[in-house]
Amino acid sequence: MTNKEYIESGILELYVAGALSEAENEAVYQKLLKNPDILDEVLKIEAAIIKLTAATSPTDSKYIFPAVKEALGLNTSDSQVVTLPRQPKTNWLAYTGWAASVLLAGGLIWLLNQNRALQTEIKTVEAEINKQHIDNQLLEEQIHTARANLKEANKLLDVIRDKEIIAVPLPGQDVYPEAYAKVYWDKKANTIYLDAQGLPEPPRGKVYQVWSLTLSPLSPTSLGTLDDFANDDNKVFTITNTNASEAFGITLEPAGGSETPTMEQLYTLGAVQTTP
Amino acid sequence: MQLELLVSKFQSKDEKAFEALYNMYSDSMHGVIYNIVRDNDIAEEVMQDVFIKAWHNASSYSAKKGRFFTWLINIARNAAIDKTRSKTFKNSKKNLDATFFVDILENQDNLNSQTDAIGIKKFVKKLAKKCIEVIELLYFKGYTQKEASKTLEMPIGTIKTRNRNCINELRNMLDVSP
């Protein structure tokens, strides 16, 4: 039997199928060892059968091998590669990352809002502080003024109480009997303090003029006009007086004052009492 | 790597060789097993049993007794048939006697990723009933030539030549080169 006849007999197909007896198998094997063309035929038959039978496999069967290795206790690192997930698993790391990002963004927005609210609050507080500061300044000024007023009042009080100071009452005269004034004369300081609170407000265009008088002979000396009478709160005027005054008088004069007193408009007059 | 060397390494418990052989034959074994049990989970279970058995009984294989593929497919068929004879399988499965491997190929819309799946499907469509029967019995069911002869009621010589012609058709369709 030639090799061709041997091949055509169909024995090799049965050999691959495993349908021959043990004796027949060994006989074919001996032929294969000596005849490469027969071996080649066997390989081709085998390849075709493998493809045919593999076509009826319902799924790719590679995924089963890890279970086989595990059952055999052959878990090498290589098999771990094979056991890598066949189905993509949920990427929890990525999801967690995204969730964290969203939370972070939310947190940032919240912080920004908080910051904005705080800044508004700070501005409000700053404005209040400023207002308070201004108020404080006003208060300080008032205190300052009050202190100054007190100081002035005290000074006046001192003047009035000072034994060395001569008090000269100036009663009202015919033209305006209700008028009243008083002079406190500090001879050492050459100063008089005129309390003119009892004088009415001068008419428009008129001023009070203060006179120092010597009686014999009667001669008046102007001590000046009370220009700011209306605006002076306490109506106490400090005036320099270097004269040896024997009396003081106040007349109403045209604005700017006069050379000599207009006796018809003499409001108050008082003589200095000689010290005993 | 030469098949003989791979098998030799496998027999000396080389895991890499084992995996290489698995990758060469696993789809084929899976197909044969599935054709017998017709259940994905059971087929998977039998697959594990077959390769565990192959590992443990590697030393029993000898080239004198036949091809390594033939040795392996024999284990697969026997394990699958054993499964169909188990009590639990009989209780859950209907009679599978009338089914052939071609049912799977004809009913499978998606023949997984096999590059030759389309060719095989064409082949199966053109395949004569006499071819289907003989291929089913000899390759998928593991009948001996005598058993096939008896079942198909035809002489062994006829079985041989008919099978030869059927496999030639398949090879032409697949343009098989080893």
Short mmCIF file of C-alpha atoms in Angstrom, two decimals:
data_model
loop_
_atom_site.label_atom_id
_atom_site.label_comp_id
_atom_site.label_asym_id
_atom_site.label_seq_id
_atom_site.Cartn_x
_atom_site.Cartn_y
_atom_site.Cartn_z
CA MET A 1 0.00 0.00 0.00
CA THR A 2 1.43 3.34 -1.03
CA ASN A 3 1.32 6.33 1.30
CA LYS A 4 -1.33 7.88 -0.94
CA GLU A 5 -3.49 4.78 -0.76
CA TYR A 6 -2.94 4.72 3.01
CA ILE A 7 -4.05 8.34 3.32
CA GLU A 8 -7.06 7.81 1.02
CA SER A 9 -8.25 4.86 3.08
CA GLY A 10 -9.62 7.23 5.71
CA ILE A 11 -7.75 5.56 8.56
CA LEU A 12 -6.04 8.82 9.55
CA GLU A 13 -9.40 10.56 10.12
CA LEU A 14 -10.39 7.73 12.42
CA TYR A 15 -6.98 7.94 14.10
CA VAL A 16 -7.54 11.60 14.95
CA ALA A 17 -11.09 10.85 16.10
CA GLY A 18 -9.76 8.16 18.45
CA ALA A 19 -12.00 5.57 16.81
CA LEU A 20 -9.27 2.98 16.23
CA SER A 21 -8.15 0.13 18.45
CA GLU A 22 -4.99 0.39 20.53
CA ALA A 23 -3.13 -1.84 18.11
CA GLU A 24 -4.25 0.19 15.09
CA ASN A 25 -3.19 3.40 16.80
CA GLU A 26 0.31 2.14 17.40
CA ALA A 27 0.55 0.98 13.78
CA VAL A 28 -0.41 4.45 12.52
CA TYR A 29 2.09 6.01 14.93
CA GLN A 30 4.88 3.88 13.46
CA LYS A 31 3.87 5.07 9.96
CA LEU A 32 3.93 8.71 11.11
CA LEU A 33 7.45 8.41 12.42
CA LYS A 34 8.74 7.25 9.04
CA ASN A 35 6.48 9.18 6.65
CA PRO A 36 6.38 12.97 6.95
CA ASP A 37 3.68 13.19 4.26
CA ILE A 38 1.40 11.01 6.38
CA LEU A 39 2.18 13.05 9.50
CA ASP A 40 1.39 16.21 7.51
CA GLU A 41 -1.97 14.74 6.54
CA VAL A 42 -2.73 13.92 10.18
CA LEU A 43 -1.91 17.47 11.24
CA LYS A 44 -4.26 18.88 8.59
CA ILE A 45 -7.10 16.58 9.63
CA GLU A 46 -6.51 17.46 13.27
CA ALA A 47 -6.52 21.20 12.52
CA ALA A 48 -9.84 20.92 10.67
CA ILE A 49 -11.45 18.93 13.49
CA ILE A 50 -10.17 21.40 16.10
CA LYS A 51 -11.75 24.26 14.17
CA LEU A 52 -15.01 22.41 13.68
CA THR A 53 -15.38 21.43 17.32
CA ALA A 54 -14.24 24.87 18.54
CA ALA A 55 -17.03 26.43 16.46
CA THR A 56 -19.60 24.76 18.70
CA SER A 57 -18.06 26.28 21.84
CA PRO A 58 -20.71 28.66 23.21
CA THR A 59 -18.18 31.14 24.55
CA ASP A 60 -14.50 31.88 24.55
CA SER A 61 -13.17 29.34 27.03
CA LYS A 62 -9.97 31.06 28.19
CA TYR A 63 -11.72 32.41 31.28
CA ILE A 64 -12.12 28.91 32.69
CA PHE A 65 -8.39 28.26 32.98
CA PRO A 66 -7.82 30.30 36.18
CA ALA A 67 -10.38 28.13 37.95
CA VAL A 68 -8.49 25.05 36.73
CA LYS A 69 -5.19 26.40 38.02
CA GLU A 70 -6.76 27.35 41.30
CA ALA A 71 -8.24 23.90 41.71
CA LEU A 72 -4.79 22.46 41.04
CA GLY A 73 -3.08 24.92 43.40
CA LEU A 74 -1.06 26.42 40.55
CA ASN A 75 -1.64 30.06 41.39
CA THR A 76 1.43 31.66 39.95
CA SER A 77 1.65 35.36 39.25
CA ASP A 78 1.05 34.62 35.56
CA SER A 79 -2.33 33.16 36.29
CA GLN A 80 -3.24 36.31 38.12
CA VAL A 81 -2.92 38.15 34.84
CA VAL A 82 -5.37 35.73 33.28
CA THR A 83 -7.84 36.18 36.12
CA LEU A 84 -8.07 39.90 35.49
CA PRO A 85 -11.73 40.94 35.28
CA ARG A 86 -13.53 39.89 32.13
CA GLN A 87 -16.24 42.42 32.74
CA PRO A 88 -15.11 45.97 33.34
CA LYS A 89 -15.72 46.60 37.00
CA THR A 90 -17.17 49.79 38.35
CA ASN A 91 -14.33 52.23 38.76
CA TRP A 92 -15.02 53.25 42.34
CA LEU A 93 -11.82 55.25 42.55
CA ALA A 94 -12.91 57.46 39.66
CA TYR A 95 -16.43 57.82 41.04
CA THR A 96 -15.05 58.66 44.47
CA GLY A 97 -12.75 61.19 42.82
CA TRP A 98 -15.63 62.87 41.00
CA ALA A 99 -17.78 62.86 44.11
CA ALA A 100 -14.94 64.44 46.08
CA SER A 101 -14.50 67.09 43.36
CA VAL A 102 -18.20 67.97 43.48
CA LEU A 103 -18.08 68.17 47.27
CA LEU A 104 -14.93 70.28 47.12
CA ALA A 105 -16.49 72.65 44.57
CA GLY A 106 -19.61 72.93 46.72
CA GLY A 107 -17.46 73.59 49.75
CA LEU A 108 -15.51 76.28 47.93
CA ILE A 109 -18.67 78.04 46.76
CA TRP A 110 -20.00 77.91 50.32
CA LEU A 111 -16.75 79.32 51.66
CA LEU A 112 -16.79 82.10 49.05
CA ASN A 113 -20.31 83.05 50.08
CA GLN A 114 -19.33 82.96 53.72
CA ASN A 115 -16.31 85.11 52.97
CA ARG A 116 -18.42 87.63 51.04
CA ALA A 117 -20.94 87.80 53.88
CA LEU A 118 -18.14 88.29 56.38
CA GLN A 119 -16.59 91.06 54.31
CA THR A 120 -19.93 92.85 54.09
CA GLU A 121 -20.24 92.48 57.82
CA ILE A 122 -16.73 93.81 58.34
CA LYS A 123 -17.55 96.83 56.14
CA THR A 124 -20.69 97.49 58.14
CA VAL A 125 -18.78 97.20 61.36
CA GLU A 126 -16.03 99.46 59.99
CA ALA A 127 -18.64 102.04 58.97
CA GLU A 128 -20.14 101.83 62.44
CA ILE A 129 -16.71 102.19 63.97
CA ASN A 130 -16.08 105.25 61.79
CA LYS A 131 -19.39 106.74 62.77
CA GLN A 132 -18.61 105.92 66.37
CA HIS A 133 -15.21 107.50 65.92
CA ILE A 134 -16.77 110.68 64.55
CA ASP A 135 -19.32 110.63 67.35
CA ASN A 136 -16.49 110.18 69.80
CA GLN A 137 -14.65 113.11 68.29
CA LEU A 138 -17.78 115.23 68.59
CA LEU A 139 -18.17 114.09 72.16
CA GLU A 140 -14.53 114.85 72.83
CA GLU A 141 -14.99 118.29 71.38
CA GLN A 142 -18.06 118.81 73.50
CA ILE A 143 -16.18 117.64 76.56
CA HIS A 144 -13.33 119.86 75.58
CA THR A 145 -15.69 122.77 75.14
CA ALA A 146 -17.45 121.97 78.38
CA ARG A 147 -14.11 121.85 80.13
CA ALA A 148 -13.14 125.12 78.55
CA ASN A 149 -16.45 126.62 79.58
CA LEU A 150 -16.00 125.27 83.06
CA LYS A 151 -12.51 126.67 83.14
CA GLU A 152 -13.83 130.02 82.03
CA ALA A 153 -16.64 129.87 84.57
CA ASN A 154 -14.19 128.94 87.27
CA LYS A 155 -11.97 131.79 86.18
CA LEU A 156 -14.93 134.15 86.43
CA LEU A 157 -15.81 132.72 89.79
CA ASP A 158 -12.23 133.27 90.89
CA VAL A 159 -12.42 136.85 89.69
CA ILE A 160 -15.66 137.47 91.52
CA ARG A 161 -14.31 135.93 94.75
CA ASP A 162 -10.94 137.58 94.59
CA LYS A 163 -10.63 140.10 97.42
CA GLU A 164 -8.26 142.18 95.35
CA ILE A 165 -10.81 142.59 92.59
CA ILE A 166 -13.14 145.53 92.84
CA ALA A 167 -16.73 144.90 91.95
CA VAL A 168 -18.53 147.89 90.46
CA PRO A 169 -22.29 147.57 89.88
CA LEU A 170 -23.62 149.61 86.98
CA PRO A 171 -27.36 150.19 87.51
CA GLY A 172 -29.66 151.11 84.67
CA GLN A 173 -30.19 154.78 83.83
CA ASP A 174 -33.17 156.79 82.58
CA VAL A 175 -33.11 155.57 79.01
CA TYR A 176 -33.42 151.92 80.03
CA PRO A 177 -33.92 151.52 83.76
CA GLU A 178 -34.10 147.69 83.61
CA ALA A 179 -30.57 147.56 82.26
CA TYR A 180 -27.93 146.29 84.52
CA ALA A 181 -24.20 145.55 84.32
CA LYS A 182 -21.31 144.89 86.61
CA VAL A 183 -17.59 145.47 86.30
CA TYR A 184 -14.97 143.42 88.09
CA TRP A 185 -11.75 145.39 88.07
CA ASP A 186 -8.44 143.57 88.59
CA LYS A 187 -6.20 146.56 89.16
CA LYS A 188 -3.01 144.47 89.30
CA ALA A 189 -3.73 142.97 85.91
CA ASN A 190 -5.08 146.22 84.48
CA THR A 191 -8.11 144.28 83.38
CA ILE A 192 -11.83 144.67 83.85
CA TYR A 193 -14.35 141.89 83.42
CA LEU A 194 -17.61 143.37 82.30
CA ASP A 195 -20.68 141.33 82.95
CA ALA A 196 -23.18 142.78 80.50
CA GLN A 197 -25.87 140.14 80.81
CA GLY A 198 -28.37 142.68 82.03
CA LEU A 199 -28.16 144.75 78.85
CA PRO A 200 -30.74 144.34 76.09
CA GLU A 201 -29.54 143.32 72.65
CA PRO A 202 -28.47 146.44 70.80
CA PRO A 203 -30.60 147.56 67.82
CA ARG A 204 -29.29 146.97 64.36
CA GLY A 205 -26.44 149.38 63.45
CA LYS A 206 -25.75 150.20 67.07
CA VAL A 207 -23.08 148.98 69.54
CA TYR A 208 -22.48 149.35 73.22
CA GLN A 209 -19.42 151.42 74.07
CA VAL A 210 -17.72 151.09 77.43
CA TRP A 211 -16.31 154.19 79.12
CA SER A 212 -13.88 154.78 81.98
CA LEU A 213 -14.73 158.01 83.82
CA THR A 214 -12.95 160.34 86.14
CA LEU A 215 -15.39 162.45 88.04
CA SER A 216 -13.60 165.70 88.78
CA PRO A 217 -13.32 166.91 86.21
CA LEU A 218 -15.73 164.57 84.38
CA SER A 219 -13.79 163.10 81.51
CA PRO A 220 -14.62 159.90 79.68
CA THR A 221 -12.10 157.55 78.15
CA SER A 222 -13.33 154.90 75.68
CA LEU A 223 -12.47 151.31 76.64
CA GLY A 224 -13.83 150.04 73.34
CA THR A 225 -17.07 148.75 71.83
CA LEU A 226 -18.80 145.41 72.54
CA ASP A 227 -18.94 144.48 68.82
CA ASP A 228 -19.67 140.83 69.34
CA PHE A 229 -22.34 141.36 71.98
CA ALA A 230 -25.11 139.32 70.36
CA ASN A 231 -22.88 136.26 69.79
CA ASP A 232 -21.25 136.17 73.19
CA ASP A 233 -22.84 133.45 75.27
CA ASN A 234 -22.03 134.57 78.78
CA LYS A 235 -21.93 138.26 77.99
CA VAL A 236 -18.75 138.64 80.01
CA PHE A 237 -16.18 140.75 78.28
CA THR A 238 -12.55 141.01 79.27
CA ILE A 239 -11.26 144.53 78.62
CA THR A 240 -7.86 146.11 79.28
CA ASN A 241 -8.08 149.14 81.51
CA THR A 242 -4.98 151.08 82.50
CA ASN A 243 -6.91 154.15 83.65
CA ALA A 244 -7.41 155.35 87.23
CA SER A 245 -11.12 154.90 86.73
CA GLU A 246 -13.56 156.43 89.19
CA ALA A 247 -16.68 155.21 87.37
CA PHE A 248 -17.71 153.04 84.42
CA GLY A 249 -20.48 153.73 81.97
CA ILE A 250 -22.01 152.06 78.96
CA THR A 251 -23.65 154.01 76.16
CA LEU A 252 -25.35 152.93 72.94
CA GLU A 253 -23.41 154.35 70.01
CA PRO A 254 -23.53 154.03 66.22
CA ALA A 255 -21.56 151.10 64.87
CA GLY A 256 -17.84 151.78 65.09
CA GLY A 257 -18.15 153.80 68.29
CA SER A 258 -17.90 157.51 69.05
CA GLU A 259 -15.23 159.91 70.27
CA THR A 260 -17.31 160.99 73.20
CA PRO A 261 -20.22 159.25 74.91
CA THR A 262 -23.75 160.15 73.82
CA MET A 263 -25.16 160.90 77.23
CA GLU A 264 -28.78 160.56 75.98
CA GLN A 265 -28.04 156.92 75.35
CA LEU A 266 -26.35 156.14 78.69
CA TYR A 267 -27.65 152.69 79.63
CA THR A 268 -25.73 151.98 82.80
CA LEU A 269 -23.42 153.88 85.08
CA GLY A 270 -21.65 153.04 88.34
CA ALA A 271 -18.99 154.63 90.50
CA VAL A 272 -16.02 152.78 91.87
CA GLN A 273 -16.25 152.68 95.64
CA THR A 274 -13.09 153.87 97.28
CA THR A 275 -11.60 151.15 99.40
CA PRO A 276 -11.72 151.96 103.07
CA MET B 1 7.32 25.44 20.15
CA GLN B 2 7.08 21.87 18.95
CA LEU B 3 3.98 20.05 20.16
CA GLU B 4 6.09 17.09 21.32
CA LEU B 5 8.21 19.36 23.49
CA LEU B 6 5.15 21.10 24.93
CA VAL B 7 3.54 17.80 25.80
CA SER B 8 6.78 16.57 27.32
CA LYS B 9 7.04 19.69 29.49
CA PHE B 10 3.40 19.39 30.42
CA GLN B 11 4.02 15.83 31.54
CA SER B 12 6.81 17.10 33.79
CA LYS B 13 4.27 19.53 35.36
CA ASP B 14 5.34 22.67 33.55
CA GLU B 15 2.56 25.19 34.16
CA LYS B 16 3.44 27.36 31.15
CA ALA B 17 3.28 24.36 28.85
CA PHE B 18 -0.03 23.41 30.43
CA GLU B 19 -1.45 26.86 29.71
CA ALA B 20 -0.15 26.79 26.14
CA LEU B 21 -1.82 23.44 25.52
CA TYR B 22 -5.00 24.69 27.16
CA ASN B 23 -5.07 27.70 24.83
CA MET B 24 -4.55 25.42 21.83
CA TYR B 25 -7.38 23.02 22.62
CA SER B 26 -9.77 24.60 25.13
CA ASP B 27 -12.30 25.96 22.62
CA SER B 28 -12.40 22.64 20.87
CA MET B 29 -12.95 20.77 24.14
CA HIS B 30 -15.52 23.32 25.23
CA GLY B 31 -17.41 22.79 21.94
CA VAL B 32 -17.40 19.02 22.30
CA ILE B 33 -18.50 19.17 25.93
CA TYR B 34 -21.20 21.75 25.26
CA ASN B 35 -22.55 19.66 22.38
CA ILE B 36 -23.07 16.81 24.83
CA VAL B 37 -24.36 18.65 27.92
CA ARG B 38 -26.04 21.65 26.20
CA ASP B 39 -25.69 23.86 29.26
CA ASN B 40 -23.19 26.66 29.77
CA ASP B 41 -22.67 26.20 33.50
CA ILE B 42 -22.39 22.43 33.30
CA ALA B 43 -20.03 22.73 30.31
CA GLU B 44 -17.83 25.05 32.34
CA GLU B 45 -17.85 22.63 35.24
CA VAL B 46 -16.93 19.70 32.98
CA MET B 47 -14.18 21.81 31.36
CA GLN B 48 -12.56 22.29 34.75
CA ASP B 49 -12.88 18.58 35.53
CA VAL B 50 -11.31 17.62 32.17
CA PHE B 51 -8.22 19.80 32.51
CA ILE B 52 -7.75 18.90 36.16
CA LYS B 53 -7.92 15.25 35.14
CA ALA B 54 -5.48 15.85 32.25
CA TRP B 55 -2.98 17.46 34.65
CA HIS B 56 -3.21 14.64 37.12
CA ASN B 57 -3.10 11.90 34.47
CA ALA B 58 -0.54 13.57 32.18
CA SER B 59 1.90 10.71 32.64
CA SER B 60 -0.62 8.23 31.25
CA TYR B 61 -0.40 9.85 27.82
CA SER B 62 1.93 8.30 25.26
CA ALA B 63 2.44 9.30 21.64
CA LYS B 64 2.23 5.60 20.76
CA LYS B 65 -1.43 5.60 21.81
CA GLY B 66 -2.39 8.50 19.58
CA ARG B 67 -2.41 12.25 19.14
CA PHE B 68 -2.35 14.44 22.26
CA PHE B 69 -5.50 16.13 20.92
CA THR B 70 -7.16 12.74 20.60
CA TRP B 71 -6.17 11.83 24.15
CA LEU B 72 -7.60 15.09 25.45
CA ILE B 73 -10.84 14.98 23.43
CA ASN B 74 -11.40 11.47 24.72
CA ILE B 75 -11.20 12.70 28.31
CA ALA B 76 -13.59 15.56 27.46
CA ARG B 77 -16.19 13.35 25.80
CA ASN B 78 -16.09 10.79 28.58
CA ALA B 79 -16.38 13.44 31.29
CA ALA B 80 -19.31 15.10 29.50
CA ILE B 81 -21.10 11.80 28.92
CA ASP B 82 -20.52 10.84 32.57
CA LYS B 83 -22.15 14.13 33.50
CA THR B 84 -25.24 13.38 31.39
CA ARG B 85 -25.57 10.07 33.19
CA SER B 86 -25.53 11.67 36.64
CA LYS B 87 -28.80 11.71 38.54
CA THR B 88 -28.99 15.48 38.84
CA PHE B 89 -28.39 15.96 35.13
CA LYS B 90 -31.06 13.43 34.17
CA ASN B 91 -33.57 15.13 36.46
CA SER B 92 -33.02 18.53 34.90
CA LYS B 93 -32.44 17.70 31.26
CA LYS B 94 -34.60 16.35 28.53
CA ASN B 95 -33.48 13.58 26.23
CA LEU B 96 -30.63 14.83 24.05
CA ASP B 97 -30.28 11.78 21.84
CA ALA B 98 -31.77 13.41 18.76
CA THR B 99 -29.55 16.50 18.81
CA PHE B 100 -26.44 17.02 16.70
CA PHE B 101 -23.59 19.48 16.74
CA VAL B 102 -25.04 21.18 13.66
CA ASP B 103 -27.98 22.42 15.77
CA ILE B 104 -25.57 24.56 17.75
CA LEU B 105 -23.96 25.98 14.65
CA GLU B 106 -27.29 26.64 12.95
CA ASN B 107 -28.90 28.17 16.02
CA GLN B 108 -25.96 30.26 17.07
CA ASP B 109 -26.33 33.75 15.67
CA ASN B 110 -23.00 34.74 17.06
CA LEU B 111 -20.37 32.04 16.68
CA ASN B 112 -18.07 33.82 19.15
CA SER B 113 -14.82 35.10 17.73
CA GLN B 114 -13.77 32.10 15.72
CA THR B 115 -12.35 33.35 12.46
CA ASP B 116 -13.58 30.23 10.72
CA ALA B 117 -17.05 30.32 12.19
CA ILE B 118 -18.61 31.70 9.02
CA GLY B 119 -16.86 29.11 6.91
CA ILE B 120 -17.98 26.33 9.19
CA LYS B 121 -21.54 27.56 9.17
CA LYS B 122 -21.51 27.52 5.37
CA PHE B 123 -20.00 24.07 5.46
CA VAL B 124 -22.66 22.80 7.82
CA LYS B 125 -25.43 24.17 5.61
CA LYS B 126 -24.10 22.34 2.60
CA LEU B 127 -23.27 19.24 4.61
CA ALA B 128 -25.20 16.15 3.72
CA LYS B 129 -27.05 14.35 6.50
CA LYS B 130 -24.74 11.36 6.10
CA CYS B 131 -21.78 13.62 6.90
CA ILE B 132 -23.49 15.18 9.89
CA GLU B 133 -24.23 11.79 11.40
CA VAL B 134 -20.80 10.36 10.93
CA ILE B 135 -18.95 13.45 12.17
CA GLU B 136 -21.25 13.69 15.17
CA LEU B 137 -20.65 10.11 16.18
CA LEU B 138 -16.92 9.88 15.48
CA TYR B 139 -15.70 13.29 16.67
CA PHE B 140 -18.32 14.71 19.00
CA LYS B 141 -19.53 11.51 20.62
CA GLY B 142 -16.32 9.44 20.42
CA TYR B 143 -17.79 6.33 18.89
CA THR B 144 -15.36 3.66 17.77
CA GLN B 145 -15.53 2.67 14.11
CA LYS B 146 -17.33 -0.48 15.13
CA GLU B 147 -19.89 1.40 17.20
CA ALA B 148 -20.44 3.88 14.38
CA SER B 149 -20.79 1.06 11.88
CA LYS B 150 -23.41 -0.59 14.07
CA THR B 151 -25.33 2.62 14.78
CA LEU B 152 -25.38 3.79 11.17
CA GLU B 153 -25.90 0.26 9.88
CA MET B 154 -23.13 0.37 7.31
CA PRO B 155 -19.82 -1.48 6.92
CA ILE B 156 -16.67 -0.09 8.56
CA GLY B 157 -15.14 0.47 5.12
CA THR B 158 -18.03 2.70 4.12
CA ILE B 159 -17.78 4.63 7.37
CA LYS B 160 -14.09 5.24 6.68
CA THR B 161 -14.47 6.51 3.12
CA ARG B 162 -17.60 8.52 3.86
CA ASN B 163 -15.87 10.17 6.83
CA ARG B 164 -12.80 10.82 4.72
CA ASN B 165 -14.91 12.56 2.08
CA CYS B 166 -16.79 14.63 4.66
CA ILE B 167 -13.58 15.78 6.35
CA ASN B 168 -12.09 16.65 2.96
CA GLU B 169 -15.08 18.91 2.32
CA LEU B 170 -14.48 20.57 5.65
CA ARG B 171 -10.80 21.03 4.90
CA ASN B 172 -11.54 22.58 1.54
CA MET B 173 -13.95 24.96 3.17
CA LEU B 174 -11.45 25.94 5.87
CA ASP B 175 -8.38 25.77 3.62
CA VAL B 176 -6.63 24.05 6.48
CA SER B 177 -2.90 24.04 6.74
CA PRO B 178 -1.30 22.82 9.96
#
